[in-house]
Short mmCIF file of C-alpha atoms and ligand atoms in Angstrom, two decimals:
data_model
loop_
_atom_site.label_atom_id
_atom_site.label_comp_id
_atom_site.label_asym_id
_atom_site.label_seq_id
_atom_site.Cartn_x
_atom_site.Cartn_y
_atom_site.Cartn_z
CA MET A 1 -15.67 15.57 -21.14
CA GLN A 2 -16.17 12.59 -23.84
CA ILE A 3 -15.84 9.49 -22.03
CA ASP A 4 -17.14 7.12 -24.76
CA GLY A 5 -14.62 4.34 -25.27
CA LEU A 6 -12.36 5.91 -22.64
CA SER A 7 -11.99 2.56 -20.53
CA ASP A 8 -11.41 0.34 -23.55
CA LYS A 9 -8.41 2.65 -24.42
CA ILE A 10 -6.89 2.70 -20.80
CA LEU A 11 -7.21 -1.17 -20.75
CA ASN A 12 -5.20 -0.93 -23.86
CA GLY A 13 -2.97 0.62 -22.10
CA ASP A 14 -3.61 4.33 -24.05
CA ARG A 15 -1.03 6.86 -21.88
CA ARG A 16 -3.33 9.91 -23.39
CA ALA A 17 -6.78 8.20 -22.14
CA LEU A 18 -4.98 7.48 -18.82
CA ALA A 19 -3.95 10.78 -18.85
CA ARG A 20 -7.45 12.36 -19.46
CA ALA A 21 -9.14 9.58 -17.00
CA ILE A 22 -7.07 11.00 -13.97
CA THR A 23 -8.29 14.62 -15.16
CA LEU A 24 -11.52 13.30 -14.84
CA VAL A 25 -11.34 11.74 -11.50
CA GLU A 26 -9.70 15.05 -10.27
CA SER A 27 -12.86 17.32 -11.28
CA SER A 28 -14.79 18.76 -8.35
CA ARG A 29 -17.88 18.66 -11.08
CA THR A 30 -20.91 16.64 -9.84
CA ASP A 31 -21.28 15.22 -13.44
CA HIS A 32 -17.82 14.71 -13.91
CA ARG A 33 -17.91 12.63 -10.74
CA ALA A 34 -20.80 10.23 -12.09
CA ALA A 35 -18.65 9.73 -15.05
CA ALA A 36 -15.30 8.92 -12.90
CA GLU A 37 -17.38 6.48 -10.92
CA ALA A 38 -18.70 5.04 -13.77
CA LEU A 39 -15.29 4.56 -15.34
CA LEU A 40 -13.37 3.46 -12.24
CA GLN A 41 -16.10 0.41 -11.78
CA ASP A 42 -15.78 -0.50 -15.25
CA VAL A 43 -11.96 -0.80 -15.47
CA GLN A 44 -12.45 -3.22 -12.86
CA ARG A 45 -13.15 -5.73 -15.44
CA THR A 46 -9.47 -6.35 -15.51
CA ASP A 47 -8.24 -7.87 -12.52
CA ARG A 48 -4.82 -6.51 -13.30
CA GLN A 49 -2.52 -5.62 -10.33
CA ALA A 50 0.57 -3.96 -10.35
CA LEU A 51 3.27 -3.37 -7.51
CA ARG A 52 2.14 -0.01 -5.55
CA ILE A 53 5.25 1.50 -4.23
CA GLY A 54 5.06 4.55 -1.68
CA LEU A 55 8.30 6.50 -1.74
CA SER A 56 8.97 9.02 0.62
CA GLY A 57 11.93 11.29 1.72
CA THR A 58 12.53 15.13 2.53
CA PRO A 59 13.23 17.45 -0.74
CA GLY A 60 16.93 16.88 -1.31
CA VAL A 61 17.47 13.19 -0.77
CA GLY A 62 17.30 12.19 -4.26
CA LYS A 63 13.86 11.15 -4.90
CA SER A 64 13.40 12.37 -8.56
CA THR A 65 17.08 11.17 -9.21
CA PHE A 66 15.89 7.78 -7.50
CA ILE A 67 12.94 7.48 -9.43
CA GLU A 68 14.66 8.23 -12.97
CA ALA A 69 17.29 5.85 -12.74
CA PHE A 70 15.42 2.90 -10.77
CA GLY A 71 12.41 3.82 -13.31
CA MET A 72 14.56 3.23 -16.25
CA MET A 73 16.40 0.12 -14.94
CA LEU A 74 12.65 -1.34 -14.51
CA ILE A 75 11.81 -0.27 -18.17
CA GLU A 76 15.33 -1.98 -19.29
CA GLN A 77 13.70 -5.16 -17.97
CA GLY A 78 10.31 -4.68 -20.11
CA LEU A 79 8.25 -3.38 -17.16
CA ARG A 80 5.70 -0.36 -17.52
CA VAL A 81 6.34 2.15 -14.71
CA ALA A 82 3.83 4.85 -13.50
CA VAL A 83 4.88 7.71 -11.61
CA LEU A 84 2.37 9.71 -9.39
CA ALA A 85 3.04 12.01 -6.73
CA VAL A 86 1.55 13.40 -3.33
CA ASP A 87 2.72 16.99 -2.66
CA PRO A 88 1.15 18.64 0.06
CA SER A 89 2.78 21.59 -0.48
CA SER A 90 1.56 21.95 -4.39
CA ALA A 91 -2.11 21.61 -2.75
CA ARG A 92 -1.57 25.02 -0.99
CA SER A 93 0.37 27.11 -3.34
CA GLY A 94 -2.00 25.82 -6.37
CA GLY A 95 0.98 24.42 -8.13
CA SER A 96 3.18 21.31 -8.34
CA ILE A 97 6.25 20.68 -7.93
CA LEU A 98 6.64 17.04 -7.58
CA GLY A 99 6.46 14.96 -10.43
CA ASP A 100 7.21 17.56 -12.77
CA LYS A 101 8.18 16.22 -16.24
CA THR A 102 11.32 18.04 -16.32
CA ARG A 103 12.64 16.45 -12.87
CA MET A 104 12.66 12.82 -14.37
CA ASP A 105 13.23 13.73 -18.31
CA ARG A 106 14.63 10.84 -19.40
CA LEU A 107 11.94 8.62 -17.87
CA ALA A 108 9.15 11.20 -18.99
CA ARG A 109 10.32 10.57 -22.42
CA GLU A 110 10.14 6.51 -22.49
CA LYS A 111 6.82 5.22 -23.94
CA ASP A 112 6.72 2.63 -21.33
CA ALA A 113 6.22 5.53 -18.41
CA PHE A 114 3.62 7.60 -17.36
CA ILE A 115 4.34 10.32 -14.89
CA ARG A 116 1.52 12.72 -13.31
CA PRO A 117 2.18 15.60 -10.92
CA SER A 118 0.19 16.10 -7.83
CA PRO A 119 -3.38 16.86 -7.84
CA SER A 120 -3.58 20.34 -6.63
CA ARG A 121 -6.55 20.32 -4.22
CA SER A 122 -6.84 22.03 -1.07
CA GLN A 123 -7.29 19.14 1.33
CA LEU A 124 -5.37 16.10 1.78
CA GLY A 125 -8.32 13.99 1.78
CA GLY A 126 -9.23 15.35 -1.48
CA VAL A 127 -5.53 14.21 -2.66
CA ALA A 128 -6.07 11.14 -1.17
CA ARG A 129 -8.90 10.00 -3.05
CA HIS A 130 -7.63 11.42 -6.64
CA THR A 131 -4.25 9.59 -6.08
CA ARG A 132 -6.12 6.07 -4.84
CA GLU A 133 -8.20 6.43 -8.07
CA ALA A 134 -5.21 7.56 -10.22
CA VAL A 135 -3.45 4.27 -9.00
CA ALA A 136 -6.34 1.78 -9.99
CA LEU A 137 -6.24 3.65 -13.05
CA CYS A 138 -2.67 2.98 -13.58
CA GLU A 139 -3.20 -0.66 -12.81
CA ALA A 140 -5.80 -1.02 -15.33
CA ALA A 141 -3.87 0.50 -17.93
CA GLY A 142 -0.94 -2.39 -17.31
CA PHE A 143 1.45 -0.88 -15.64
CA ASP A 144 3.68 -3.33 -13.98
CA VAL A 145 4.79 -0.68 -10.87
CA VAL A 146 3.10 2.11 -9.60
CA LEU A 147 5.31 4.35 -7.90
CA ILE A 148 3.85 7.09 -5.63
CA GLU A 149 6.35 9.61 -4.33
CA THR A 150 5.71 12.03 -1.50
CA VAL A 151 7.47 14.56 0.78
CA GLY A 152 8.38 13.79 3.94
CA VAL A 153 5.38 16.32 5.68
CA GLY A 154 2.48 15.79 7.29
CA GLN A 155 0.04 12.98 6.72
CA SER A 156 0.76 12.75 2.95
CA GLU A 157 3.17 9.30 4.35
CA THR A 158 0.92 8.01 6.34
CA MET A 159 -1.98 8.29 3.59
CA VAL A 160 0.61 6.97 0.78
CA ALA A 161 1.71 4.08 2.98
CA GLN A 162 -1.92 3.15 3.17
CA MET A 163 -2.13 3.25 -0.57
CA SER A 164 0.56 1.20 -1.21
CA ASP A 165 2.03 -2.55 -1.33
CA LEU A 166 5.45 -1.46 -0.15
CA PHE A 167 6.62 1.78 1.48
CA LEU A 168 10.20 3.06 0.88
CA LEU A 169 11.98 5.74 3.04
CA LEU A 170 14.95 7.54 0.79
CA LEU A 171 17.40 8.87 3.09
CA ALA A 172 20.68 11.00 2.71
CA PRO A 173 23.83 10.19 4.58
CA ALA A 174 23.85 12.08 8.07
CA GLY A 175 26.85 14.48 8.85
CA GLY A 176 27.24 13.28 12.24
CA ASP A 177 26.28 9.87 14.09
CA GLU A 178 22.97 10.41 15.06
CA LEU A 179 19.96 9.44 13.03
CA GLN A 180 18.47 12.00 11.01
CA GLY A 181 15.16 13.54 12.81
CA VAL A 182 13.02 10.54 11.25
CA LYS A 183 9.93 10.35 13.34
CA ARG A 184 9.56 7.12 14.78
CA GLY A 185 5.85 6.63 13.20
CA ILE A 186 7.50 6.65 9.76
CA MET A 187 10.11 4.52 10.69
CA GLU A 188 7.55 2.08 11.68
CA MET A 189 5.74 2.53 8.26
CA ALA A 190 8.63 1.65 6.04
CA ASP A 191 9.54 -1.60 4.71
CA MET A 192 12.96 -0.87 3.42
CA ILE A 193 15.06 2.10 4.42
CA LEU A 194 17.31 3.32 1.10
CA VAL A 195 20.27 5.22 1.97
CA ASN A 196 21.00 7.39 -0.77
CA LYS A 197 23.88 9.31 -2.26
CA ALA A 198 26.34 5.93 -1.55
CA ASP A 199 29.17 7.24 -3.52
CA GLY A 200 32.13 9.50 -3.64
CA ASP A 201 33.02 11.60 -0.60
CA LEU A 202 29.71 10.59 0.98
CA LYS A 203 30.38 6.69 0.97
CA ALA A 204 31.81 6.36 4.32
CA ALA A 205 28.96 8.40 6.21
CA ALA A 206 26.43 6.67 3.97
CA THR A 207 27.61 3.30 5.23
CA ARG A 208 27.31 4.86 9.02
CA THR A 209 24.07 6.15 8.48
CA CYS A 210 23.03 2.70 7.17
CA ALA A 211 24.18 0.86 9.84
CA ASP A 212 22.46 3.33 12.53
CA TYR A 213 19.18 2.77 10.75
CA ALA A 214 19.52 -1.30 10.49
CA GLY A 215 20.03 -1.21 14.15
CA ALA A 216 16.97 1.18 14.83
CA LEU A 217 14.82 -0.84 12.48
CA ARG A 218 15.86 -4.16 14.62
CA LEU A 219 14.75 -1.99 17.82
CA LEU A 220 11.19 -1.56 16.23
CA ARG A 221 8.22 -3.69 17.30
CA LYS A 222 8.00 -6.75 14.71
CA ARG A 223 5.18 -6.54 12.84
CA PRO A 224 3.36 -9.51 11.24
CA GLN A 225 3.93 -8.46 7.53
CA ASP A 226 7.59 -8.76 8.00
CA PRO A 227 9.28 -11.88 6.92
CA PRO A 228 13.10 -12.58 8.57
CA GLY A 229 15.39 -9.66 7.74
CA PHE A 230 12.39 -7.28 6.97
CA PRO A 231 12.52 -4.14 7.13
CA LYS A 232 16.01 -3.63 6.50
CA ALA A 233 18.37 -0.61 5.55
CA MET A 234 20.16 -0.37 2.48
CA MET A 235 22.69 1.90 0.52
CA VAL A 236 21.76 2.91 -3.17
CA SER A 237 23.84 5.54 -5.24
CA ALA A 238 20.73 6.97 -7.59
CA ALA A 239 23.53 9.25 -9.30
CA GLU A 240 25.69 6.33 -10.01
CA GLY A 241 22.88 3.58 -10.48
CA SER A 242 24.80 1.73 -8.04
CA GLY A 243 22.56 -0.73 -5.57
CA LEU A 244 19.17 -0.20 -7.15
CA ASP A 245 19.66 -3.59 -8.61
CA GLU A 246 19.86 -5.15 -5.17
CA ALA A 247 17.01 -2.92 -3.61
CA TRP A 248 14.75 -4.04 -6.42
CA GLY A 249 15.65 -7.58 -5.79
CA GLN A 250 14.78 -7.54 -2.12
CA MET A 251 11.33 -5.58 -3.19
CA GLN A 252 10.38 -8.47 -5.09
CA SER A 253 11.36 -10.92 -2.77
CA LEU A 254 9.27 -8.94 0.23
CA ALA A 255 6.28 -8.47 -2.11
CA GLY A 256 6.60 -12.47 -3.14
CA TRP A 257 6.76 -13.32 0.53
CA ARG A 258 3.79 -11.46 1.32
CA LYS A 259 1.76 -13.03 -1.50
CA ASP A 260 2.63 -16.29 -0.86
CA GLU A 261 1.31 -15.98 2.54
CA GLY A 262 -1.75 -14.47 1.95
CA LEU A 263 -0.67 -10.84 3.27
CA TRP A 264 -0.70 -9.05 0.11
CA ALA A 265 -4.51 -9.58 -0.75
CA ASP A 266 -5.08 -9.33 3.29
CA THR A 267 -3.66 -6.07 3.15
CA ARG A 268 -5.07 -4.54 0.17
CA ALA A 269 -8.51 -5.59 1.66
CA ALA A 270 -7.84 -3.59 4.69
CA GLN A 271 -6.80 -0.99 2.57
CA ALA A 272 -10.00 -0.81 0.88
CA ARG A 273 -11.95 -0.99 3.83
CA LEU A 274 -10.32 2.05 5.50
CA TRP A 275 -10.76 4.37 2.49
CA PHE A 276 -14.36 3.32 2.47
CA GLU A 277 -14.59 4.66 6.11
CA GLU A 278 -12.34 7.74 4.93
CA GLU A 279 -15.10 8.20 2.04
CA VAL A 280 -17.78 8.07 4.33
CA ARG A 281 -16.45 10.14 7.08
CA HIS A 282 -15.41 12.79 4.25
CA ALA A 283 -19.27 12.53 2.74
CA LEU A 284 -20.46 12.81 6.27
CA LEU A 285 -18.65 16.27 7.21
CA ALA A 286 -19.35 17.39 3.86
CA ARG A 287 -22.68 17.53 5.06
CA LEU A 288 -22.23 19.92 7.62
CA ASN A 289 -20.39 22.38 5.12
CA THR A 290 -23.86 23.02 3.22
CA PRO A 291 -25.78 26.87 3.47
CA GLN A 292 -28.38 25.33 5.48
CA ALA A 293 -26.49 22.95 7.59
CA LYS A 294 -24.49 26.15 8.66
CA ALA A 295 -27.99 28.11 9.21
CA LEU A 296 -28.69 25.26 11.06
CA LEU A 297 -25.73 24.97 13.24
CA ASN A 298 -25.72 28.84 13.81
CA ASP A 299 -29.41 28.98 14.76
CA TYR A 300 -29.05 26.25 17.66
CA GLY A 301 -25.68 27.59 18.24
CA THR A 302 -27.19 30.80 19.21
CA GLN A 303 -29.93 28.70 21.68
CA VAL A 304 -26.99 26.90 23.42
CA ALA A 305 -25.42 29.88 23.95
CA GLY A 306 -28.28 31.73 25.05
CA GLY A 307 -28.90 28.61 27.80
CA ASP A 308 -32.16 27.56 26.03
CA VAL A 309 -30.97 24.15 25.04
CA THR A 310 -28.15 22.03 26.24
CA ALA A 311 -25.54 21.24 23.69
CA THR A 312 -26.20 17.64 23.74
CA GLY A 313 -29.58 18.13 22.92
CA ALA A 314 -28.93 20.74 20.54
CA ALA A 315 -26.53 18.57 18.65
CA GLN A 316 -29.02 15.45 18.73
CA ALA A 317 -31.73 17.94 17.11
CA VAL A 318 -29.03 19.17 14.40
CA LEU A 319 -28.06 15.56 13.62
CA ASP A 320 -32.17 14.51 13.16
CA ARG A 321 -32.48 17.58 11.05
CA LEU A 322 -29.61 17.06 8.91
CA ALA A 323 -30.66 13.08 8.61
CA GLU A 324 -34.20 14.40 7.15
CA VAL A 325 -32.29 16.13 3.98
P1 GDP B 1 14.47 15.09 -4.41
O1 GDP B 1 14.20 16.69 -4.12
O2 GDP B 1 14.37 14.36 -3.33
O3 GDP B 1 13.37 14.98 -5.67
O4 GDP B 1 16.00 15.15 -4.64
P2 GDP B 1 16.57 15.10 -6.25
O5 GDP B 1 16.58 13.96 -7.11
O6 GDP B 1 16.35 16.80 -7.13
O7 GDP B 1 18.35 15.44 -5.69
C1 GDP B 1 18.88 16.54 -4.84
C2 GDP B 1 20.05 16.87 -5.26
O8 GDP B 1 21.03 15.42 -4.66
C3 GDP B 1 20.35 16.94 -6.71
O9 GDP B 1 21.59 17.95 -6.87
C4 GDP B 1 21.30 15.54 -6.94
O10 GDP B 1 21.84 15.82 -8.50
C5 GDP B 1 21.62 15.01 -5.97
N1 GDP B 1 21.64 13.50 -5.99
C6 GDP B 1 20.54 12.89 -6.06
N2 GDP B 1 21.11 11.42 -5.86
C7 GDP B 1 22.10 11.50 -5.86
C8 GDP B 1 23.15 10.50 -5.53
O11 GDP B 1 23.03 9.33 -5.58
N3 GDP B 1 24.55 10.77 -5.19
C9 GDP B 1 24.61 12.10 -5.20
N4 GDP B 1 25.89 12.30 -4.74
N5 GDP B 1 24.00 13.11 -5.14
C10 GDP B 1 23.12 12.69 -5.60
#
């Protein structure tokens, strides 16, 4: 892949160059990885920062409708918006549903928008790295807001929250008066809960659901990153476009407060440290995946099974041997 001049084009906001660069960081080829590293390093010349917004919600709550309406609103305000998707199910099936351009066709036609489907990697760890790097590239390309969308399954929410400045949970109005099966851990990550579909016949149920969640959020442990009133629950209608402006206002005031308090930079620094440690962990595990390592494990495994060496002694011997290569 030709990467000469790619970083300049990215810094100029060229969306085709950005798409190519993301393809490069997603590649598993060793030479591509080296080029990707060089590129990521090079675009750090700029200190541009986007507002990174993580957005989660189960299929059907209205994520794509929300992103389209919200994204169009931001563009009308003169902002540039990138949308990245993390879909663990697409990693399994090899295809990608989330971020599919047809789901947000108005936004996809805007020159100030960039939409990228989920990378189809077999492991969440791989998806995490690629998404994180894609976020950095979008920031370098001058996008003001980077939305990172995920479905509410497995570990993907934690991963997205760990690369976002703000984390939003999108819900639909509940039928009854009990809270939808939202796991406590996910509630604890949310900065804002948006109850979507607050329109027509669903408005009354949305009002109840919103009040229920506002109550549940008040019961959660206070986090240092929250100003008074946060985390909060609000109602929106992505279909009608109502509440979006208010929600954006709240996001801005939350982000502004965290910046003023120095929490924004602290969080980003802590996130960078976390991802670094993840990379080390990932690389160490990859070392066990080579044919030599597997042979070594098999060899010592047989000795341990036969009672010739202790498990601990054999483990130490394997670690010593791996450190030599
Ligand atoms: P996703 O799977 O979370 O991306 O959900 P979609 O955006 O595809 O929306 C799922 C369904 O909910 C679609 O039929 C939408 O038309 C509908 N929907 C989305 N937002 C709203 C809303 O604000 N109000 C109403 N009444 N329906 C909505």
